[in-house]
Structures are given as C-alpha cells and as structure tokens.
Amino acid sequence: MAALLLGPVLRHVGSTDATVWVETSRSCTVKILGRSEPTWSVAGHHYALVMIEGLEPGSTTPYTVHLDDIEVWPAADGAPSVIRTLGDDGRFDLAFGSCRVATTEDEPDDSLGADALVVYAQRMKTQFRESWPDALVLLGDQVYADELSPDILRRVGERHNLDEPPGPQVRDFEEYTWLYAQSWSDPEVRWLLSTVPTSMIFDDHDVHDDWNTSQSWRAEFEASNWWEERIVGALMSYWIYQHLGNLSPDELKSNDLYAKIRGSDGDATAILRAFASDADEEADGGGGVQWSYRRDFGAVRLLVIDSRCGRVLTSERREMVSDPEFGWIEDQTAGDYDHLLVGTSLPWLLPRALHDAESWDERLAFGERGRRLARWAEALRRGADLEHWAAFHDSFDRLARLFGAVARGDRTGPSGTPPATICVLSGDVHHAYAAQARFTFPTDSLVYQLTCSPLHNRVPAVVRAGFRAAWSRTAERSVRALLRLVAPVPRSPVEWDRIAGPTFGNQIATLRLDGRAARVSVERTTGSGASAPHFEVVADLVLSPGGANADTARTKSANRADT
C-alpha cells in the first residue's frame, strides 16, 4: 500500500483551478476532488502534481487525498485542508519570508528561537479563514545544502567520507530529498503548505553558499571532482520540489519536459538529469533554463526573478539575468494591474553604504585600476559576499529603468493607469527593512524595497551591528568618501530612503492589498519556555495613497529600529 511521504503542498491557485503536489512511497494513483493523477518516478522517488479545474471563483473547498482509493490525508488528528480560489473583491493578502533552517522534535535547537512559519501556522488555526493569507512566497534558502542537521549529517556520513571535499554537505539528488523531507515534515508547516498556495524561488544555500558569486567562483567549483553531482542533484530536486509547482495548469500543459517525465516508462532520472546538467552549463550563453515566472492574482501581478542560476559571469560581462530572460521580464510588466510585486531572493535596494561598496568593488574587479587591485577586489567580493544586485551594476540600472518606466505609466494597458505600488520582495540578508525609491522624474506609482529574513535562522551579533551601522547616513557618507580615494563610486539612476527597520530575529511579513491600497506588516516571534511562542509587530506601514498617505506611514514607522 502506498503511503504519503510529503505533502499535500498546495501550489498554484487561480479563480477556477489549483495544483496540489505530493510525494509517495511507491507508484500509485493520486486522487483529489475527483481528479486522478498517476505518479512518476525519479531515482526511486515517486511524485505527482494533481491539476484541479472547474472550481467556483471565490469558493472554499475542503479536500482529501487518496492513494489508490485509500484516504491518507488529512491525518486523523489534523485540521482539514482547503482550497480557496480567487474572488473579485479586490482584496489580496500575501505572506513572504526566506531563510528557514528546519528542525525536528527529536532534534530541537533552542538557540534558533521559534520558527516564524510554525508560529504563523499555529495562529492560522485559531483564526477565521477570512484572516488567512491568500498566498505565501518563499524567497530562497528553503533548504540548506551546506549546513546540515545532526540527523542529516549522520546519514550523509554513512554514504561518504566527510573528510573529503566538500566535507559535511549533501552530495547528490538522494541527499537533497532528505533535506526537503526534513523541511516540509513539521506537522504545522505541512498543514500550512496544504492550505496556503505557495510560490518559491531558490537562493544560494539551496545549492551552495555564495552560489555563482563570480566567474572565478564558478571556475573553482567546476574544477572540483564533486561539483557536477552536487549541482545536478540540486537542480533536479529544485525542479521537482519547488519549480514545478510555480507553473499554472496552462503552463504545465505546454511544458515539454513535464510531458516527457509524465510519459516516461519507469524511472525518469536520465531525462531530468540531462535537463539539470544543461541548465547549469548553458547559463552564460543566455540560452539556459528560465526559472523566473509570473503569477496573476486578480489585479495583483507577481513577477519572481531568478537572481542565482541565470547569471552571466564572463570576463566581458556580469549580468544578474541574461538578456533574453530580462527581455521576458520587461514584457511581463506591460498591462493593467493595481500592484506589481517583484520577488527576488537578493534585495534590489541595500543599505546605501553596502550598495556603493558592492558597485565600486565590481568596477575594480574588472580591472579599472589595474590587475593587482582587480585581484584584491575579487578576493574581497568573495570573502565579503559582495554579490547582490548592486554588484551587477548594469542589471541594477536596467531594473531601475524598468521600474521607472512602469511607475511613470509608460507600460500601461488600455486603462492608461500605472499600478499604485511596485514592491520588490526579498530576503537573504537576515534582517527586515523597508525602503522607498526616489526617481529624478515624477512617477504615479510608489516604489518600495520590502525585505524580510530570516524565517528561522541565527543572526549573529556582529551581523546585527553591521547592518545597523550600514543604514546610517554617517556610514553612507564615510564609505563613499573612502571609496573615492581609490576609484569613483558608480552613480545610481535611483535614490532611496529607509522607512522602517532594520529589525532582527525570526520574522515573516504580510502584504495586505485592497484595491489600490497597500499595507505591509512585519512580525517577529517571541516567547519560549513557559510563554508559548507568539508574534510581536515590529513594523507596520501604509504604502499606497489608496489608504492613508505614504508620508503618514513614514512618520509613523520611519526609524523604528530593533534594539
């Protein structure tokens, strides 16, 4: 008899359709709401993505999961899972966060504090469904391939000599499946993922710390005897566990790779392995796999950008995203919608002192002041993780120009009305903050950087101190003056002001959209031991003029820094 190993994970939800992902213990037929889907296999693991169509708009439908006619979900003592389709009332709530280290009841780690995703799920169970988020976006580091729990480390050690490179890290596809099983097996998180439609994108730790920082990073890792198996396993598992569910039913129906895997006899490992290898090798040529995707939630457009795998890293060019993919991104911004949400694991707007340092370092690394300083700048780039959008200055500028065009109304559809807000949603940097962009020309849209990280991870004291200092005006002026002693600091086509944060701890953000009104709150977990974990609000901002005006929000929350 087949057993349900992971899931159900509710992924896409539209006004009349949804997709639900599962992993099972053996080949079987998965049945949800009268729809049946046979599993397909990769390396002895069995999966299915059930497409459910014909639902009523704005409806709430409880569902069960059957494997070969045996009901396996919900658990006997579990809360029911539901599918809530999109309605037309103009309201949409989106939760987001990143960087989650998973722990288990058998291996708790009190030093990490309460898991924000777990506490969020626990609170949902006490709320009316109208208070639940309509969607969740996980912005990277869903798993940590290079920071293993004791149990995963033990299992890896039973297969490999941990004294050999890469040391105490996962090596291949099989070991990646263990990471996802650990991350998605917590009962509270499992229920949350079965009920809130979730979109995902990877960041570096899903593959390896500082993945694709630079050309020298890539050359060094590709020369090792273990990297090929690591990157292939990473991208195979990412396609199965994360990327596949980002696609709508229509996109799935036209996806050639998905059709081949569903139609394969027996095991589809060779098909997916060849795809993953090509996806890594083709990146610099601009012809690689596109991991970026778009989701529309009524009048809200979500555009999620791959800022890791699709980088162009050559001696002539450094681009965060290849030209063909950036052209696709630009095309997706055309049309009529009330809010444009841009998900990218790495923040577009950093503290200005860090932004200037990263842009300046990139210029030196390309040899503007000679080979000796270029070697020093490359060592600094890799040692200090200078690899955000600011370190890909041409891509940063291109994204700024695109946001400026959208905000100015150059890319609207028949309505001629630009969106009320453009919100860049990011994680990675282990603190939360909000910044507002300023252009040199009038705009009709308000443009924000909203960063929330981590969901569940450590934030060392030195990191807290560094980011607090980096956000100060003194640091901005001092760093710029010091950098100019060596080389000019590249100019930016946009300026920005911090309007909330930085705050630290295990945090999750919720963006609440109602027509053209927008508001964001950031909540941090607190309480342990005798005090049950709960949330405290550390930032609450009205973003758009559809509600209170943005200046009021700035006055209310501008300098609410964590202490």
PDB file of N, CA, C and O in Angstrom, residues 337-339 403-412 415-422 436-437 439 441-448 516 543-546 550:
ATOM      1  N   TYR A 337      -2.802  46.509 -14.044  1.00  0.00           N
ATOM      2  CA  TYR A 337      -2.899  45.839 -12.746  1.00  0.00           C
ATOM      3  C   TYR A 337      -2.744  46.915 -11.681  1.00  0.00           C
ATOM      4  O   TYR A 337      -2.197  47.998 -11.938  1.00  0.00           O
ATOM      5  N   ASP A 338      -3.189  46.623 -10.465  1.00  0.00           N
ATOM      6  CA  ASP A 338      -3.144  47.615  -9.389  1.00  0.00           C
ATOM      7  C   ASP A 338      -1.810  47.624  -8.646  1.00  0.00           C
ATOM      8  O   ASP A 338      -1.394  48.657  -8.119  1.00  0.00           O
ATOM      9  N   HIS A 339      -1.166  46.453  -8.568  1.00  0.00           N
ATOM     10  CA  HIS A 339       0.095  46.354  -7.838  1.00  0.00           C
ATOM     11  C   HIS A 339       1.026  45.396  -8.574  1.00  0.00           C
ATOM     12  O   HIS A 339       0.593  44.324  -9.016  1.00  0.00           O
ATOM     13  N   PHE A 403      11.517  49.799 -13.577  1.00  0.00           N
ATOM     14  CA  PHE A 403      10.581  50.252 -12.548  1.00  0.00           C
ATOM     15  C   PHE A 403      10.172  51.702 -12.790  1.00  0.00           C
ATOM     16  O   PHE A 403       9.015  52.082 -12.582  1.00  0.00           O
ATOM     17  N   GLY A 404      11.124  52.524 -13.216  1.00  0.00           N
ATOM     18  CA  GLY A 404      10.806  53.913 -13.516  1.00  0.00           C
ATOM     19  C   GLY A 404       9.795  54.034 -14.644  1.00  0.00           C
ATOM     20  O   GLY A 404       8.863  54.854 -14.573  1.00  0.00           O
ATOM     21  N   ALA A 405       9.954  53.208 -15.683  1.00  0.00           N
ATOM     22  CA  ALA A 405       9.018  53.247 -16.809  1.00  0.00           C
ATOM     23  C   ALA A 405       7.623  52.801 -16.380  1.00  0.00           C
ATOM     24  O   ALA A 405       6.613  53.397 -16.769  1.00  0.00           O
ATOM     25  N   VAL A 406       7.553  51.748 -15.564  1.00  0.00           N
ATOM     26  CA  VAL A 406       6.250  51.284 -15.080  1.00  0.00           C
ATOM     27  C   VAL A 406       5.607  52.350 -14.196  1.00  0.00           C
ATOM     28  O   VAL A 406       4.421  52.666 -14.338  1.00  0.00           O
ATOM     29  N   ALA A 407       6.397  52.922 -13.299  1.00  0.00           N
ATOM     30  CA  ALA A 407       5.870  53.911 -12.359  1.00  0.00           C
ATOM     31  C   ALA A 407       5.444  55.195 -13.054  1.00  0.00           C
ATOM     32  O   ALA A 407       4.536  55.901 -12.591  1.00  0.00           O
ATOM     33  N   ARG A 408       6.078  55.495 -14.174  1.00  0.00           N
ATOM     34  CA  ARG A 408       5.763  56.709 -14.925  1.00  0.00           C
ATOM     35  C   ARG A 408       4.538  56.516 -15.809  1.00  0.00           C
ATOM     36  O   ARG A 408       3.959  57.485 -16.333  1.00  0.00           O
ATOM     37  N   GLY A 409       4.124  55.258 -16.016  1.00  0.00           N
ATOM     38  CA  GLY A 409       2.961  54.987 -16.853  1.00  0.00           C
ATOM     39  C   GLY A 409       3.292  54.643 -18.275  1.00  0.00           C
ATOM     40  O   GLY A 409       2.399  54.638 -19.138  1.00  0.00           O
ATOM     41  N   ASP A 410       4.564  54.298 -18.568  1.00  0.00           N
ATOM     42  CA  ASP A 410       4.967  54.003 -19.944  1.00  0.00           C
ATOM     43  C   ASP A 410       4.561  52.601 -20.395  1.00  0.00           C
ATOM     44  O   ASP A 410       4.676  52.297 -21.592  1.00  0.00           O
ATOM     45  N   ARG A 411       4.145  51.723 -19.471  1.00  0.00           N
ATOM     46  CA  ARG A 411       3.893  50.331 -19.840  1.00  0.00           C
ATOM     47  C   ARG A 411       2.463  49.884 -19.505  1.00  0.00           C
ATOM     48  O   ARG A 411       2.197  48.701 -19.333  1.00  0.00           O
ATOM     49  N   THR A 412       1.563  50.842 -19.395  1.00  0.00           N
ATOM     50  CA  THR A 412       0.191  50.501 -19.029  1.00  0.00           C
ATOM     51  C   THR A 412      -0.561  49.907 -20.213  1.00  0.00           C
ATOM     52  O   THR A 412      -0.168  50.050 -21.377  1.00  0.00           O
ATOM     53  N   SER A 415      -6.215  50.859 -19.848  1.00  0.00           N
ATOM     54  CA  SER A 415      -6.704  51.792 -18.826  1.00  0.00           C
ATOM     55  C   SER A 415      -5.858  53.048 -18.743  1.00  0.00           C
ATOM     56  O   SER A 415      -6.339  54.107 -18.328  1.00  0.00           O
ATOM     57  N   GLY A 416      -4.582  52.940 -19.103  1.00  0.00           N
ATOM     58  CA  GLY A 416      -3.676  54.078 -19.011  1.00  0.00           C
ATOM     59  C   GLY A 416      -3.290  54.437 -17.597  1.00  0.00           C
ATOM     60  O   GLY A 416      -2.677  55.487 -17.360  1.00  0.00           O
ATOM     61  N   THR A 417      -3.608  53.569 -16.637  1.00  0.00           N
ATOM     62  CA  THR A 417      -3.335  53.859 -15.227  1.00  0.00           C
ATOM     63  C   THR A 417      -2.187  52.998 -14.721  1.00  0.00           C
ATOM     64  O   THR A 417      -2.290  51.767 -14.734  1.00  0.00           O
ATOM     65  N   PRO A 418      -1.079  53.596 -14.265  1.00  0.00           N
ATOM     66  CA  PRO A 418       0.021  52.813 -13.705  1.00  0.00           C
ATOM     67  C   PRO A 418      -0.399  52.145 -12.405  1.00  0.00           C
ATOM     68  O   PRO A 418      -1.387  52.551 -11.771  1.00  0.00           O
ATOM     69  N   PRO A 419       0.317  51.130 -11.970  1.00  0.00           N
ATOM     70  CA  PRO A 419      -0.025  50.500 -10.688  1.00  0.00           C
ATOM     71  C   PRO A 419       0.147  51.468  -9.533  1.00  0.00           C
ATOM     72  O   PRO A 419       0.942  52.413  -9.599  1.00  0.00           O
ATOM     73  N   ALA A 420      -0.579  51.225  -8.448  1.00  0.00           N
ATOM     74  CA  ALA A 420      -0.438  52.074  -7.262  1.00  0.00           C
ATOM     75  C   ALA A 420       0.926  51.874  -6.625  1.00  0.00           C
ATOM     76  O   ALA A 420       1.543  52.838  -6.158  1.00  0.00           O
ATOM     77  N   THR A 421       1.407  50.629  -6.591  1.00  0.00           N
ATOM     78  CA  THR A 421       2.709  50.355  -5.985  1.00  0.00           C
ATOM     79  C   THR A 421       3.489  49.362  -6.819  1.00  0.00           C
ATOM     80  O   THR A 421       2.920  48.516  -7.535  1.00  0.00           O
ATOM     81  N   ILE A 422       4.801  49.468  -6.722  1.00  0.00           N
ATOM     82  CA  ILE A 422       5.738  48.445  -7.178  1.00  0.00           C
ATOM     83  C   ILE A 422       6.518  48.040  -5.936  1.00  0.00           C
ATOM     84  O   ILE A 422       7.225  48.866  -5.341  1.00  0.00           O
ATOM     85  N   GLN A 436      12.047  53.222   0.377  1.00  0.00           N
ATOM     86  CA  GLN A 436      11.256  53.795  -0.702  1.00  0.00           C
ATOM     87  C   GLN A 436      12.179  54.434  -1.716  1.00  0.00           C
ATOM     88  O   GLN A 436      13.081  55.207  -1.365  1.00  0.00           O
ATOM     89  N   ALA A 437      11.966  54.099  -2.991  1.00  0.00           N
ATOM     90  CA  ALA A 437      12.804  54.612  -4.071  1.00  0.00           C
ATOM     91  C   ALA A 437      12.341  55.987  -4.519  1.00  0.00           C
ATOM     92  O   ALA A 437      11.155  56.315  -4.466  1.00  0.00           O
ATOM     93  N   PHE A 439      12.933  58.657  -7.860  1.00  0.00           N
ATOM     94  CA  PHE A 439      13.451  58.865  -9.208  1.00  0.00           C
ATOM     95  C   PHE A 439      13.627  60.360  -9.466  1.00  0.00           C
ATOM     96  O   PHE A 439      13.097  61.200  -8.729  1.00  0.00           O
ATOM     97  N   PHE A 441      12.400  61.920 -11.903  1.00  0.00           N
ATOM     98  CA  PHE A 441      11.251  62.386 -12.676  1.00  0.00           C
ATOM     99  C   PHE A 441       9.982  62.021 -11.899  1.00  0.00           C
ATOM    100  O   PHE A 441       9.986  61.118 -11.056  1.00  0.00           O
ATOM    101  N   PRO A 442       8.870  62.694 -12.164  1.00  0.00           N
ATOM    102  CA  PRO A 442       7.617  62.389 -11.454  1.00  0.00           C
ATOM    103  C   PRO A 442       7.123  60.983 -11.800  1.00  0.00           C
ATOM    104  O   PRO A 442       7.233  60.529 -12.941  1.00  0.00           O
ATOM    105  N   THR A 443       6.581  60.283 -10.811  1.00  0.00           N
ATOM    106  CA  THR A 443       6.011  58.961 -11.028  1.00  0.00           C
ATOM    107  C   THR A 443       4.635  58.889 -10.387  1.00  0.00           C
ATOM    108  O   THR A 443       4.358  59.574  -9.390  1.00  0.00           O
ATOM    109  N   ASP A 444       3.780  58.048 -10.951  1.00  0.00           N
ATOM    110  CA  ASP A 444       2.444  57.834 -10.398  1.00  0.00           C
ATOM    111  C   ASP A 444       2.410  56.660  -9.440  1.00  0.00           C
ATOM    112  O   ASP A 444       1.472  56.537  -8.645  1.00  0.00           O
ATOM    113  N   SER A 445       3.395  55.761  -9.534  1.00  0.00           N
ATOM    114  CA  SER A 445       3.463  54.603  -8.649  1.00  0.00           C
ATOM    115  C   SER A 445       4.488  54.845  -7.551  1.00  0.00           C
ATOM    116  O   SER A 445       5.521  55.490  -7.784  1.00  0.00           O
ATOM    117  N   LEU A 446       4.229  54.325  -6.370  1.00  0.00           N
ATOM    118  CA  LEU A 446       5.206  54.342  -5.292  1.00  0.00           C
ATOM    119  C   LEU A 446       6.016  53.049  -5.358  1.00  0.00           C
ATOM    120  O   LEU A 446       5.446  51.968  -5.523  1.00  0.00           O
ATOM    121  N   VAL A 447       7.333  53.170  -5.231  1.00  0.00           N
ATOM    122  CA  VAL A 447       8.236  52.026  -5.442  1.00  0.00           C
ATOM    123  C   VAL A 447       8.963  51.719  -4.139  1.00  0.00           C
ATOM    124  O   VAL A 447       9.588  52.601  -3.543  1.00  0.00           O
ATOM    125  N   TYR A 448       8.889  50.444  -3.705  1.00  0.00           N
ATOM    126  CA  TYR A 448       9.445  50.049  -2.411  1.00  0.00           C
ATOM    127  C   TYR A 448      10.324  48.808  -2.529  1.00  0.00           C
ATOM    128  O   TYR A 448      10.095  47.944  -3.385  1.00  0.00           O
ATOM    129  N   ARG A 516      -6.477  49.610  -4.607  1.00  0.00           N
ATOM    130  CA  ARG A 516      -5.176  50.248  -4.825  1.00  0.00           C
ATOM    131  C   ARG A 516      -4.489  50.612  -3.512  1.00  0.00           C
ATOM    132  O   ARG A 516      -3.446  51.255  -3.515  1.00  0.00           O
ATOM    133  N   LEU A 543       1.482  51.783   2.622  1.00  0.00           N
ATOM    134  CA  LEU A 543       2.372  52.009   1.489  1.00  0.00           C
ATOM    135  C   LEU A 543       1.767  52.875   0.400  1.00  0.00           C
ATOM    136  O   LEU A 543       2.487  53.610  -0.271  1.00  0.00           O
ATOM    137  N   SER A 544       0.468  52.757   0.170  1.00  0.00           N
ATOM    138  CA  SER A 544      -0.099  53.414  -1.005  1.00  0.00           C
ATOM    139  C   SER A 544      -1.100  54.485  -0.632  1.00  0.00           C
ATOM    140  O   SER A 544      -1.697  54.443   0.451  1.00  0.00           O
ATOM    141  N   PRO A 545      -1.315  55.445  -1.513  1.00  0.00           N
ATOM    142  CA  PRO A 545      -2.290  56.508  -1.247  1.00  0.00           C
ATOM    143  C   PRO A 545      -3.723  56.034  -1.328  1.00  0.00           C
ATOM    144  O   PRO A 545      -4.634  56.800  -1.083  1.00  0.00           O
ATOM    145  N   GLY A 546      -3.903  54.733  -1.635  1.00  0.00           N
ATOM    146  CA  GLY A 546      -5.265  54.201  -1.638  1.00  0.00           C
ATOM    147  C   GLY A 546      -5.835  54.130  -0.237  1.00  0.00           C
ATOM    148  O   GLY A 546      -7.043  54.068  -0.049  1.00  0.00           O
ATOM    149  N   ALA A 550       1.405  57.959   2.024  1.00  0.00           N
ATOM    150  CA  ALA A 550       2.705  57.355   2.317  1.00  0.00           C
ATOM    151  C   ALA A 550       3.509  58.185   3.297  1.00  0.00           C
ATOM    152  O   ALA A 550       4.294  57.644   4.069  1.00  0.00           O
TER     153      ALA A 550
END
